Tab-separated table of C-alpha atoms in Angstrom:
chain	number	residue	atom	x	y	z
A	1	MET	CA	0.000	0.000	0.000
A	2	LYS	CA	1.746	3.154	-1.186
A	3	PHE	CA	1.641	6.884	-0.622
A	4	LEU	CA	-0.917	6.967	2.118
A	5	LEU	CA	-0.912	9.440	4.898
A	6	LEU	CA	-1.640	8.483	8.414
A	7	PRO	CA	-4.029	9.516	11.141
A	8	LEU	CA	-3.220	8.810	14.806
A	9	VAL	CA	-4.955	7.534	17.916
A	10	LEU	CA	-5.457	9.680	20.995
A	11	LEU	CA	-6.797	8.690	24.399
A	12	LEU	CA	-7.671	10.428	27.605
A	13	ALA	CA	-4.680	10.110	29.919
A	14	SER	CA	-4.839	9.601	33.673
A	15	ALA	CA	-2.319	10.923	36.166
A	16	HIS	CA	-0.321	7.747	35.500
A	17	VAL	CA	-0.320	8.477	31.732
A	18	SER	CA	-2.561	5.575	30.821
A	19	PHE	CA	-5.246	5.844	28.169
A	20	SER	CA	-8.865	5.061	28.807
A	21	GLN	CA	-10.210	5.622	25.304
A	22	SER	CA	-8.843	5.513	21.797
A	23	ILE	CA	-7.415	8.595	20.192
A	24	VAL	CA	-8.460	7.280	16.795
A	25	ARG	CA	-12.127	6.840	15.988
A	26	PHE	CA	-12.715	5.095	12.679
A	27	LYS	CA	-15.946	5.815	10.891
A	28	SER	CA	-17.559	6.057	7.483
A	29	SER	CA	-18.708	9.580	6.671
A	30	LYS	CA	-21.234	9.664	3.853
A	31	PRO	CA	-20.987	13.458	3.382
A	32	TYR	CA	-17.222	13.364	2.979
A	33	ALA	CA	-17.412	10.334	0.696
A	34	VAL	CA	-19.851	12.105	-1.641
A	35	LEU	CA	-17.735	15.277	-1.644
A	36	SER	CA	-14.524	13.363	-2.444
A	37	PHE	CA	-16.379	11.477	-5.193
A	38	VAL	CA	-17.449	14.738	-6.854
A	39	GLU	CA	-13.997	16.274	-6.407
A	40	THR	CA	-12.302	13.282	-8.003
A	41	ALA	CA	-14.803	12.985	-10.853
A	42	SER	CA	-14.419	16.689	-11.685
A	43	GLY	CA	-10.631	16.633	-11.362
A	44	GLN	CA	-10.719	19.384	-8.735
A	45	GLU	CA	-9.026	17.195	-6.114
A	46	VAL	CA	-7.900	13.814	-7.409
A	47	HIS	CA	-7.775	11.689	-4.270
A	48	SER	CA	-6.434	8.715	-6.199
A	49	SER	CA	-5.642	8.083	-9.853
A	50	THR	CA	-7.146	4.626	-9.354
A	51	PHE	CA	-10.404	6.197	-8.171
A	52	LYS	CA	-10.362	8.708	-11.041
A	53	ARG	CA	-9.795	5.940	-13.570
A	54	TYR	CA	-12.657	3.909	-12.084
A	55	ILE	CA	-15.034	6.858	-12.431
A	56	ASP	CA	-13.821	7.796	-15.920
A	57	THR	CA	-14.297	4.261	-17.264
A	58	SER	CA	-17.737	3.719	-15.742
A	59	ALA	CA	-21.096	4.480	-17.319
A	60	LEU	CA	-20.812	7.945	-15.761
A	61	LYS	CA	-18.585	9.086	-18.616
A	62	ASN	CA	-21.604	9.189	-20.955
A	63	ASP	CA	-24.043	10.694	-18.473
A	64	THR	CA	-24.677	14.286	-19.581
A	65	ALA	CA	-26.577	15.176	-16.407
A	66	PHE	CA	-23.631	14.069	-14.290
A	67	SER	CA	-21.219	16.043	-16.499
A	68	SER	CA	-23.393	19.135	-16.054
A	69	LEU	CA	-23.280	18.563	-12.305
A	70	LEU	CA	-19.473	18.481	-12.364
A	71	ASN	CA	-19.383	21.718	-14.350
A	72	ASP	CA	-21.539	23.372	-11.688
A	73	PHE	CA	-19.206	22.082	-8.986
A	74	GLY	CA	-16.167	23.454	-10.800
A	75	ARG	CA	-17.544	26.978	-10.496
A	76	ILE	CA	-17.677	26.872	-6.677
A	77	ASN	CA	-14.673	28.176	-4.759
A	78	LEU	CA	-14.254	26.105	-1.579
A	79	SER	CA	-10.905	27.515	-0.538
A	80	TYR	CA	-10.246	30.934	0.956
A	81	ASN	CA	-6.914	31.287	2.713
A	82	TYR	CA	-6.053	32.925	6.003
A	83	SER	CA	-2.724	33.246	7.753
A	84	ARG	CA	-1.346	32.427	11.193
A	85	GLU	CA	1.510	34.886	11.292
A	86	GLU	CA	2.751	33.769	14.707
A	87	TYR	CA	4.371	30.793	12.953
A	88	PRO	CA	7.650	31.109	10.991
A	89	ALA	CA	7.478	31.603	7.224
A	90	GLY	CA	9.264	28.288	6.727
A	91	ARG	CA	6.343	26.453	8.277
A	92	ARG	CA	2.692	26.177	7.252
A	93	GLN	CA	1.426	29.662	8.050
A	94	THR	CA	-1.503	29.517	5.630
A	95	ARG	CA	-4.717	27.687	6.409
A	96	SER	CA	-7.840	27.358	4.291
A	97	THR	CA	-11.604	27.321	4.614
A	98	TYR	CA	-11.388	24.029	2.718
A	99	ASP	CA	-10.039	22.388	5.880
A	100	LEU	CA	-13.011	23.709	7.830
A	101	LEU	CA	-15.402	22.229	5.263
A	102	ILE	CA	-13.722	18.819	5.454
A	103	ILE	CA	-13.849	18.867	9.248
A	104	ALA	CA	-17.583	19.599	9.087
A	105	ALA	CA	-18.100	16.816	6.524
A	106	VAL	CA	-16.222	14.191	8.541
A	107	ARG	CA	-18.164	15.035	11.685
A	108	SER	CA	-21.507	14.778	9.916
A	109	ASN	CA	-23.580	11.666	9.272
A	110	SER	CA	-25.792	13.056	6.511
A	111	LEU	CA	-25.711	15.780	3.890
A	112	ARG	CA	-28.353	17.658	5.850
A	113	GLU	CA	-26.200	17.587	8.958
A	114	PHE	CA	-23.148	18.604	6.921
A	115	GLN	CA	-25.097	21.521	5.498
A	116	GLU	CA	-25.999	22.733	8.973
A	117	ASN	CA	-22.485	22.215	10.360
A	118	SER	CA	-20.823	24.161	7.556
A	119	ILE	CA	-22.943	27.330	7.625
A	120	GLY	CA	-20.761	30.432	7.639
A	121	ILE	CA	-17.647	28.902	6.086
A	122	LEU	CA	-18.587	29.939	2.552
A	123	SER	CA	-20.844	32.696	1.286
A	124	ASN	CA	-24.495	31.749	1.529
A	125	ASN	CA	-24.793	31.592	-2.259
A	126	ALA	CA	-21.754	29.291	-2.664
A	127	HIS	CA	-22.951	27.180	0.258
A	128	GLN	CA	-26.346	26.632	-1.385
A	129	GLN	CA	-24.734	25.815	-4.731
A	130	LEU	CA	-22.446	23.263	-3.092
A	131	PHE	CA	-25.283	21.385	-1.474
A	132	ARG	CA	-27.442	21.443	-4.580
A	133	VAL	CA	-24.592	19.634	-6.316
A	134	LEU	CA	-23.966	17.180	-3.466
A	135	GLU	CA	-27.638	16.268	-3.135
A	136	LYS	CA	-27.838	15.487	-6.861
A	137	ALA	CA	-24.529	13.590	-6.738
A	138	GLU	CA	-25.486	11.359	-3.804
A	139	PRO	CA	-27.590	8.891	-5.860
A	140	TYR	CA	-24.712	8.528	-8.342
A	141	TYR	CA	-22.328	7.791	-5.476
A	142	ASP	CA	-24.713	5.242	-3.969
A	143	ARG	CA	-25.103	3.431	-7.267
A	144	PHE	CA	-21.568	3.489	-8.638
A	145	VAL	CA	-19.455	3.343	-5.461
A	146	TRP	CA	-21.218	2.572	-2.206
A	147	ALA	CA	-23.458	-0.294	-3.354
A	148	GLY	CA	-20.489	-2.526	-4.074
A	149	SER	CA	-18.184	-1.188	-1.362
A	150	GLU	CA	-20.247	-0.984	1.811
A	151	ARG	CA	-19.430	-4.459	3.129
A	152	SER	CA	-15.692	-4.054	2.567
A	153	VAL	CA	-15.554	-0.657	4.274
A	154	LYS	CA	-17.452	-1.889	7.324
A	155	ASP	CA	-15.264	-4.984	7.609
A	156	GLN	CA	-12.084	-2.923	7.329
A	157	ILE	CA	-13.257	-0.494	10.001
A	158	ILE	CA	-13.902	-3.420	12.353
A	159	GLY	CA	-10.414	-4.736	11.625
A	160	LEU	CA	-8.738	-1.351	12.102
A	161	LYS	CA	-10.257	-0.924	15.533
A	162	LYS	CA	-8.171	-3.901	16.723
A	163	TYR	CA	-5.019	-1.804	16.371
A	164	GLU	CA	-6.205	1.090	18.509
A	165	ALA	CA	-4.310	0.171	21.686
A	166	LYS	CA	-0.958	-0.032	19.900
A	167	ALA	CA	-1.735	3.180	18.046
A	168	ASN	CA	-2.304	4.913	21.388
A	169	GLU	CA	1.216	3.980	22.493
A	170	MET	CA	2.740	5.313	19.295
A	171	PHE	CA	0.778	8.530	19.420
A	172	ARG	CA	2.249	9.339	22.831
A	173	ALA	CA	5.772	8.468	21.707
A	174	PHE	CA	5.475	10.444	18.461
A	175	ARG	CA	3.987	13.455	20.235
A	176	HIS	CA	6.963	13.554	22.598
A	177	LEU	CA	9.449	13.238	19.729
A	178	TYR	CA	7.775	16.138	17.907
A	179	ASN	CA	7.423	18.173	21.121
A	180	SER	CA	3.850	18.773	19.981
A	181	THR	CA	1.051	20.459	21.903
A	182	TRP	CA	-1.786	18.160	20.765
A	183	PRO	CA	-3.910	17.374	23.869
A	184	ASP	CA	-4.924	13.899	25.032
A	185	ALA	CA	-8.565	14.925	25.281
A	186	ILE	CA	-9.081	15.540	21.548
A	187	PRO	CA	-9.245	12.312	19.500
A	188	PHE	CA	-8.910	11.974	15.739
A	189	ASP	CA	-11.956	11.120	13.640
A	190	VAL	CA	-10.807	8.969	10.718
A	191	SER	CA	-13.202	8.906	7.785
A	192	VAL	CA	-12.605	5.731	5.770
A	193	PHE	CA	-13.915	5.984	2.210
A	194	PRO	CA	-13.770	3.330	-0.527
A	195	ILE	CA	-12.089	3.034	-3.893
A	196	PRO	CA	-13.708	0.144	-5.804
A	197	ALA	CA	-10.567	-1.752	-6.799
A	198	VAL	CA	-8.460	-4.716	-5.744
A	199	SER	CA	-5.154	-2.952	-6.419
A	200	GLY	CA	-3.955	0.568	-7.164
A	201	ASN	CA	-3.108	3.699	-5.238
A	202	THR	CA	-4.970	5.428	-2.463
A	203	SER	CA	-4.592	8.679	-0.548
A	204	ALA	CA	-4.985	10.192	2.887
A	205	THR	CA	-5.162	13.765	4.139
A	206	PRO	CA	-5.193	15.433	7.573
A	207	HIS	CA	-7.502	18.312	8.491
A	208	ALA	CA	-6.826	19.081	12.162
A	209	ASN	CA	-8.388	16.141	14.032
A	210	SER	CA	-10.401	14.991	11.006
A	211	LEU	CA	-8.479	12.529	8.851
A	212	CYS	CA	-9.592	11.161	5.496
A	213	VAL	CA	-8.211	7.767	4.485
A	214	ALA	CA	-9.084	6.052	1.215
A	215	VAL	CA	-9.025	2.260	1.127
A	216	LEU	CA	-9.226	-0.182	-1.756
A	217	THR	CA	-12.216	-2.473	-1.467
A	218	GLY	CA	-9.833	-5.371	-2.033
A	219	ASN	CA	-7.444	-4.192	0.684
A	220	LYS	CA	-6.133	-6.866	3.058
A	221	ASP	CA	-3.189	-4.880	4.443
A	222	LEU	CA	-4.750	-3.314	7.534
A	223	PRO	CA	-1.354	-2.652	9.192
A	224	GLY	CA	-0.464	-0.663	6.085
A	225	THR	CA	-3.641	1.383	6.462
A	226	MET	CA	-2.807	1.998	10.112
A	227	GLY	CA	0.678	3.107	9.089
A	228	VAL	CA	-0.849	5.573	6.656
A	229	THR	CA	-3.180	6.804	9.377
A	230	LEU	CA	-0.300	7.433	11.753
A	231	HIS	CA	1.595	9.149	8.939
A	232	GLU	CA	-1.218	11.678	8.682
A	233	ILE	CA	-1.335	12.168	12.443
A	234	CYS	CA	2.370	12.957	12.343
A	235	HIS	CA	1.613	15.853	9.987
A	236	VAL	CA	-0.864	17.190	12.533
A	237	LEU	CA	1.644	16.803	15.373
A	238	TYR	CA	4.232	18.703	13.329
A	239	ASP	CA	1.734	21.468	12.539
A	240	GLU	CA	0.717	21.721	16.187
A	241	GLN	CA	4.126	22.279	17.692
A	242	SER	CA	4.046	25.475	19.712
A	243	GLY	CA	4.899	28.711	17.921
A	244	GLY	CA	7.992	29.053	20.070
A	245	PHE	CA	9.316	25.600	19.225
A	246	GLN	CA	8.508	26.087	15.536
A	247	HIS	CA	10.715	29.174	15.555
A	248	GLU	CA	13.480	27.237	17.328
A	249	LEU	CA	13.294	24.427	14.765
A	250	ASP	CA	13.127	26.930	11.930
A	251	ALA	CA	16.312	28.576	13.207
A	252	MET	CA	18.102	25.205	13.413
A	253	PHE	CA	17.653	24.760	9.668
A	254	LYS	CA	18.200	28.374	8.657
A	255	THR	CA	21.428	28.836	10.626
A	256	SER	CA	22.955	25.670	9.189
A	257	ARG	CA	25.883	26.303	6.860
A	258	SER	CA	25.051	23.274	4.739
A	259	PRO	CA	23.811	24.099	1.225
A	260	PHE	CA	21.343	21.232	1.682
A	261	ALA	CA	19.651	22.730	4.744
A	262	ALA	CA	16.784	24.470	2.913
A	263	ILE	CA	15.957	21.426	0.776
A	264	THR	CA	16.103	19.139	3.792
A	265	TYR	CA	13.769	21.517	5.627
A	266	GLY	CA	11.323	21.361	2.729
A	267	PHE	CA	11.175	17.556	2.894
A	268	PHE	CA	11.460	17.211	6.665
A	269	ASP	CA	7.735	17.070	7.486
A	270	GLU	CA	6.923	14.446	4.852
A	271	ALA	CA	10.026	12.328	5.474
A	272	MET	CA	9.450	12.287	9.234
A	273	ALA	CA	5.817	11.239	8.805
A	274	THR	CA	6.891	8.518	6.386
A	275	ALA	CA	9.686	7.184	8.613
A	276	LEU	CA	7.369	7.144	11.634
A	277	GLY	CA	4.129	5.951	10.033
A	278	ASN	CA	5.130	3.792	7.096
A	279	GLY	CA	8.356	2.664	8.768
A	280	TYR	CA	8.225	2.563	12.561
A	281	ALA	CA	4.467	2.125	13.006
A	282	TYR	CA	4.233	-0.601	10.367
A	283	LYS	CA	7.072	-2.483	12.075
A	284	HIS	CA	5.343	-2.018	15.423
A	285	PHE	CA	2.091	-3.456	14.061
A	286	THR	CA	3.568	-6.395	12.145
A	287	GLY	CA	6.860	-7.160	13.882
A	288	GLN	CA	8.886	-6.557	10.723
A	289	ILE	CA	10.007	-3.628	8.622
A	290	ASP	CA	8.248	-2.978	5.328
A	291	THR	CA	10.845	-3.820	2.667
A	292	THR	CA	8.914	-2.129	-0.160
A	293	SER	CA	9.059	1.598	-0.895
A	294	TRP	CA	7.258	3.729	1.677
A	295	TYR	CA	6.396	6.740	-0.494
A	296	ASN	CA	5.956	7.236	-4.218
A	297	ASN	CA	8.374	10.182	-4.368
A	298	PRO	CA	11.958	8.838	-4.564
A	299	TYR	CA	13.444	11.727	-2.570
A	300	ILE	CA	10.952	11.410	0.279
A	301	ASP	CA	11.229	7.624	0.263
A	302	GLY	CA	15.030	7.734	0.283
A	303	PHE	CA	15.218	10.462	2.920
A	304	ALA	CA	12.728	8.619	5.156
A	305	HIS	CA	14.813	5.439	4.925
A	306	ALA	CA	18.006	7.415	5.612
A	307	ILE	CA	16.693	9.016	8.822
A	308	TYR	CA	14.867	5.894	10.024
A	309	PRO	CA	17.719	4.672	12.286
A	310	LEU	CA	17.977	8.174	13.772
A	311	VAL	CA	14.224	8.288	14.399
A	312	GLU	CA	14.269	4.849	15.980
A	313	ASP	CA	17.183	5.836	18.232
A	314	TYR	CA	15.456	9.015	19.466
A	315	LEU	CA	12.227	7.111	20.160
A	316	ALA	CA	14.104	4.446	22.114
A	317	LYS	CA	15.838	7.106	24.207
A	318	LYS	CA	12.622	9.141	24.594
A	319	LYS	CA	14.324	12.207	23.168
A	320	THR	CA	12.736	15.222	21.477
A	321	ILE	CA	13.822	16.615	18.095
A	322	ASP	CA	16.807	18.868	18.776
A	323	SER	CA	19.674	20.616	16.970
A	324	SER	CA	21.658	17.379	16.753
A	325	PHE	CA	18.703	15.608	15.108
A	326	VAL	CA	18.356	18.422	12.583
A	327	ALA	CA	22.091	18.536	11.806
A	328	GLN	CA	22.247	14.782	11.271
A	329	SER	CA	19.138	14.894	9.049
A	330	ILE	CA	20.709	17.571	6.842
A	331	GLU	CA	23.953	15.598	6.579
A	332	LEU	CA	22.100	12.390	5.678
A	333	PHE	CA	20.106	14.133	2.954
A	334	GLY	CA	23.196	15.770	1.440
A	335	LYS	CA	25.064	12.471	1.285
A	336	ALA	CA	22.112	10.691	-0.294
A	337	TYR	CA	21.329	13.389	-2.896
A	338	PRO	CA	24.336	15.524	-3.845
A	339	ARG	CA	22.668	16.776	-7.089
A	340	SER	CA	19.413	17.738	-5.425
A	341	LEU	CA	20.310	21.438	-5.319
A	342	SER	CA	19.504	21.816	-9.011
A	343	ASP	CA	16.771	19.172	-9.461
A	344	TYR	CA	13.472	20.673	-10.622
A	345	SER	CA	11.473	18.023	-8.748
A	346	ILE	CA	13.170	19.209	-5.544
A	347	LEU	CA	13.022	22.909	-6.301
A	348	LEU	CA	9.308	22.824	-7.157
A	349	ASN	CA	8.420	20.818	-4.074
A	350	ASN	CA	8.497	23.989	-1.959
A	351	MET	CA	7.746	27.093	-3.984
A	352	PHE	CA	5.983	30.386	-4.472
A	353	LEU	CA	3.766	30.163	-7.555
A	354	TYR	CA	2.698	33.290	-9.440
A	355	ALA	CA	0.143	33.428	-12.246
A	356	ASP	CA	-2.680	35.600	-13.498
A	357	ALA	CA	-5.228	32.818	-12.941
A	358	GLU	CA	-7.761	34.128	-10.432
A	359	ALA	CA	-10.901	32.079	-11.147
A	360	SER	CA	-11.060	28.820	-9.177
A	361	GLN	CA	-11.448	26.708	-12.337
A	362	ASP	CA	-8.386	28.371	-13.919
A	363	ARG	CA	-6.333	27.707	-10.811
A	364	ALA	CA	-7.537	24.106	-10.770
A	365	ARG	CA	-6.399	23.610	-14.379
A	366	LEU	CA	-3.036	25.154	-13.582
A	367	LYS	CA	-2.626	22.936	-10.532
A	368	LYS	CA	-3.576	19.899	-12.626
A	369	ILE	CA	-0.942	20.647	-15.278
A	370	ILE	CA	1.811	21.142	-12.703
A	371	GLY	CA	0.728	18.042	-10.776
A	372	LYS	CA	0.952	15.992	-13.953
A	373	TYR	CA	4.741	16.399	-13.858
A	374	PHE	CA	5.731	17.516	-10.354
A	375	SER	CA	4.460	17.038	-6.834
A	376	SER	CA	4.564	19.913	-4.381
A	377	SER	CA	4.199	19.374	-0.660
A	378	ARG	CA	4.056	23.109	0.026
A	379	TYR	CA	3.401	26.077	-2.167
A	380	ASN	CA	2.021	29.572	-1.836
A	381	PHE	CA	0.000	30.983	-4.720
A	382	SER	CA	-0.209	34.673	-5.573
A	383	SER	CA	-2.045	36.429	-8.401
A	384	PRO	CA	-1.992	38.517	-10.485
A	385	VAL	CA	1.727	38.283	-11.199
A	386	LEU	CA	2.257	42.041	-10.957
A	387	HIS	CA	0.095	42.632	-7.896
A	388	GLU	CA	1.972	44.493	-5.165
A	389	TYR	CA	1.731	41.442	-2.900
A	390	SER	CA	3.193	39.214	-5.620
A	391	ILE	CA	6.068	41.605	-6.250
A	392	GLY	CA	6.691	41.746	-2.509
A	393	TYR	CA	6.918	37.960	-2.327
A	394	ILE	CA	9.209	37.833	-5.378
A	395	LYS	CA	11.537	40.295	-3.682
A	396	LYS	CA	11.620	38.693	-0.233
A	397	SER	CA	10.496	35.044	-0.189
A	398	LYS	CA	13.254	32.449	0.045
A	399	ALA	CA	11.645	29.444	-1.660
A	400	THR	CA	11.770	28.607	-5.371
A	401	GLN	CA	10.028	31.246	-7.496
A	402	LEU	CA	7.836	29.750	-10.238
A	403	ILE	CA	6.375	32.509	-12.414
A	404	ILE	CA	3.904	31.671	-15.164
A	405	VAL	CA	3.326	34.451	-17.684
A	406	ASP	CA	0.484	33.548	-20.019
A	407	GLN	CA	-1.267	36.918	-20.269
A	408	ASN	CA	0.068	40.357	-21.283
A	409	GLN	CA	3.405	38.620	-21.723
A	410	ASP	CA	5.597	41.476	-22.984
A	411	SER	CA	4.479	44.086	-20.483
A	412	THR	CA	4.542	41.618	-17.590
A	413	ILE	CA	8.095	40.473	-18.308
A	414	SER	CA	9.224	44.062	-18.806
A	415	GLU	CA	7.993	44.861	-15.288
A	416	LEU	CA	9.501	41.673	-13.831
A	417	LYS	CA	12.948	42.732	-15.065
A	418	LYS	CA	12.817	45.550	-12.500
A	419	THR	CA	12.479	43.012	-9.694
A	420	LEU	CA	14.615	40.256	-11.219
A	421	PRO	CA	17.455	42.102	-12.974
A	422	GLU	CA	19.042	38.826	-14.146
A	423	LEU	CA	16.259	38.575	-16.728
A	424	GLU	CA	17.650	41.491	-18.726
A	425	ALA	CA	20.740	39.601	-19.867
A	426	LEU	CA	19.118	36.173	-19.985
A	427	LEU	CA	16.320	37.352	-22.301
A	428	LYS	CA	18.401	39.639	-24.488
A	429	ASP	CA	17.279	39.407	-28.136
A	430	GLN	CA	14.752	36.695	-27.204
A	431	ARG	CA	11.890	36.714	-29.710
A	432	SER	CA	10.185	33.345	-29.191
A	433	PRO	CA	6.650	33.605	-27.752
A	434	ASN	CA	7.084	30.372	-25.742
A	435	TYR	CA	10.095	29.638	-23.577
A	436	VAL	CA	11.378	28.712	-20.131
A	437	VAL	CA	14.227	30.462	-18.364
A	438	SER	CA	15.588	29.062	-15.108
A	439	PHE	CA	18.477	30.369	-13.027
A	440	PHE	CA	19.782	31.087	-9.550
A	441	ASP	CA	19.559	34.782	-8.668
A	442	ASN	CA	22.179	36.799	-6.802
A	443	THR	CA	20.970	35.315	-3.504
A	444	LYS	CA	21.313	31.772	-4.955
A	445	ARG	CA	17.541	31.418	-4.934
A	446	PRO	CA	16.094	29.333	-7.809
A	447	VAL	CA	13.808	31.140	-10.249
A	448	VAL	CA	11.807	29.494	-13.054
A	449	LEU	CA	9.923	31.775	-15.443
A	450	ILE	CA	7.618	30.252	-18.057
A	451	ARG	CA	6.290	32.412	-20.890
A	452	VAL	CA	3.581	30.745	-22.975
A	453	THR	CA	0.740	31.704	-25.258
A	454	SER	CA	-1.611	28.816	-24.463
A	455	GLU	CA	-2.380	26.026	-22.025
A	456	ALA	CA	-0.984	23.491	-24.515
A	457	PHE	CA	2.401	25.217	-24.494
A	458	LEU	CA	2.292	25.392	-20.686
A	459	ASP	CA	1.893	21.623	-20.562
A	460	LYS	CA	4.843	21.244	-22.975
A	461	ALA	CA	6.946	23.561	-20.806
A	462	PHE	CA	6.489	21.423	-17.715
A	463	SER	CA	7.115	18.303	-19.752
A	464	LEU	CA	10.472	19.764	-20.842
A	465	LEU	CA	11.365	20.667	-17.251
A	466	LYS	CA	10.633	17.084	-16.262
A	467	GLN	CA	12.817	15.745	-19.074
A	468	LYS	CA	15.749	18.049	-18.351
A	469	GLN	CA	15.497	17.336	-14.591
A	470	TYR	CA	18.250	19.764	-13.542
A	471	VAL	CA	18.808	23.520	-13.818
A	472	ASP	CA	21.762	23.997	-16.163
A	473	PRO	CA	23.604	27.329	-15.767
A	474	ALA	CA	25.179	26.789	-19.184
A	475	THR	CA	21.773	26.730	-20.923
A	476	PRO	CA	19.362	28.675	-18.707
A	477	LEU	CA	16.843	29.302	-21.513
A	478	PHE	CA	15.123	26.842	-23.781
A	479	ILE	CA	12.381	27.277	-26.338
A	480	VAL	CA	9.026	25.500	-26.037
A	481	GLU	CA	7.882	24.251	-29.441
């Protein structure tokens, strides 16, 4: 079972630090299942390529009413961002109303209850539109997914509950390692939703204490599902470190003299969750280490394997992440991946993305094109490209700068030259309407600028970046044909 994220179990602790109830509560949430079904079918949020393929090859592909429903869904913006500025910029400052919607869905047992629990998150008009779509989509979900999956989901939930006691132990140990503030009194609700398939890929996502875990209806690897669940809980524990400790950890990476420190920092959250959930937890549940890959990204998988002995040692000694742990992690990553500093798949994993796409459907298409070639664990999006906030980020943000110029190309690039003076020489005498220029600026920060005249050329540009793999200072510009 690959590339699953893990939720964790939490119990009420007594004065003797013993748990009286599980921290993980497995359930089947119909509202979330219907929402994820519509998201996947529309391509807005593809929870699993296996699930998407199942939907696309079913009788739904020729159902015009269902297609119209998906078009209506695509016009609803579910995500409005807000910031928690008390956290360091290198951590996840930005949160979204989308998380609040998912939390409401997981906690609800019916669409009606979900509708009531989510009032106020979106505008009243968008809220009504969303539930008109979900109510019409529910019969499709019942017929094409739930009818043949119900028994498997219920059986798997029964089986997963048998691991709760061991999960409680690991939650406590992981929380101490992370130095996290998550309280014993707040358990995690894990919404298990089905993908009608015997084999394939699944997904899992954390939303505070509401975790969403997809399972294959033919799944027999319950320890693997538990590992994924704990993986997701680790993300929550990392997010919920105190502001003070986040700043301390942030400083440990940023004061390192290693050129690999920033890249290691970008992968640290995912690699830790993978080492703990897919590595340590799986071993704890089964008595043996999983000898297959733990994550479908080679860098994250390799980094997680590299730090696994360190993680195991700290857990055994009941130690908390400290400067020595961070320094050793950076050293291990640098030894494993000496060319990572110029690898596009690394550079685009943690980035600031700028584009003129402001409508939700335009942003979704952009995200889909990028996701076709590169995965990004963290990115901040700003539009329009020349907005004062965007220019401010381009001037000051430390992460990779990915700038997509597909509107008002000449005037936009002319203005960008004022902020990125390297462009003047790199684009001298350049006449092609479609190109990519990538370089390291005078602060050694990676910058990738893509100028295209259509969505088709944008897709070709990312395909070329994937093929080239590394930034090459000798040939910083290449034409997209």
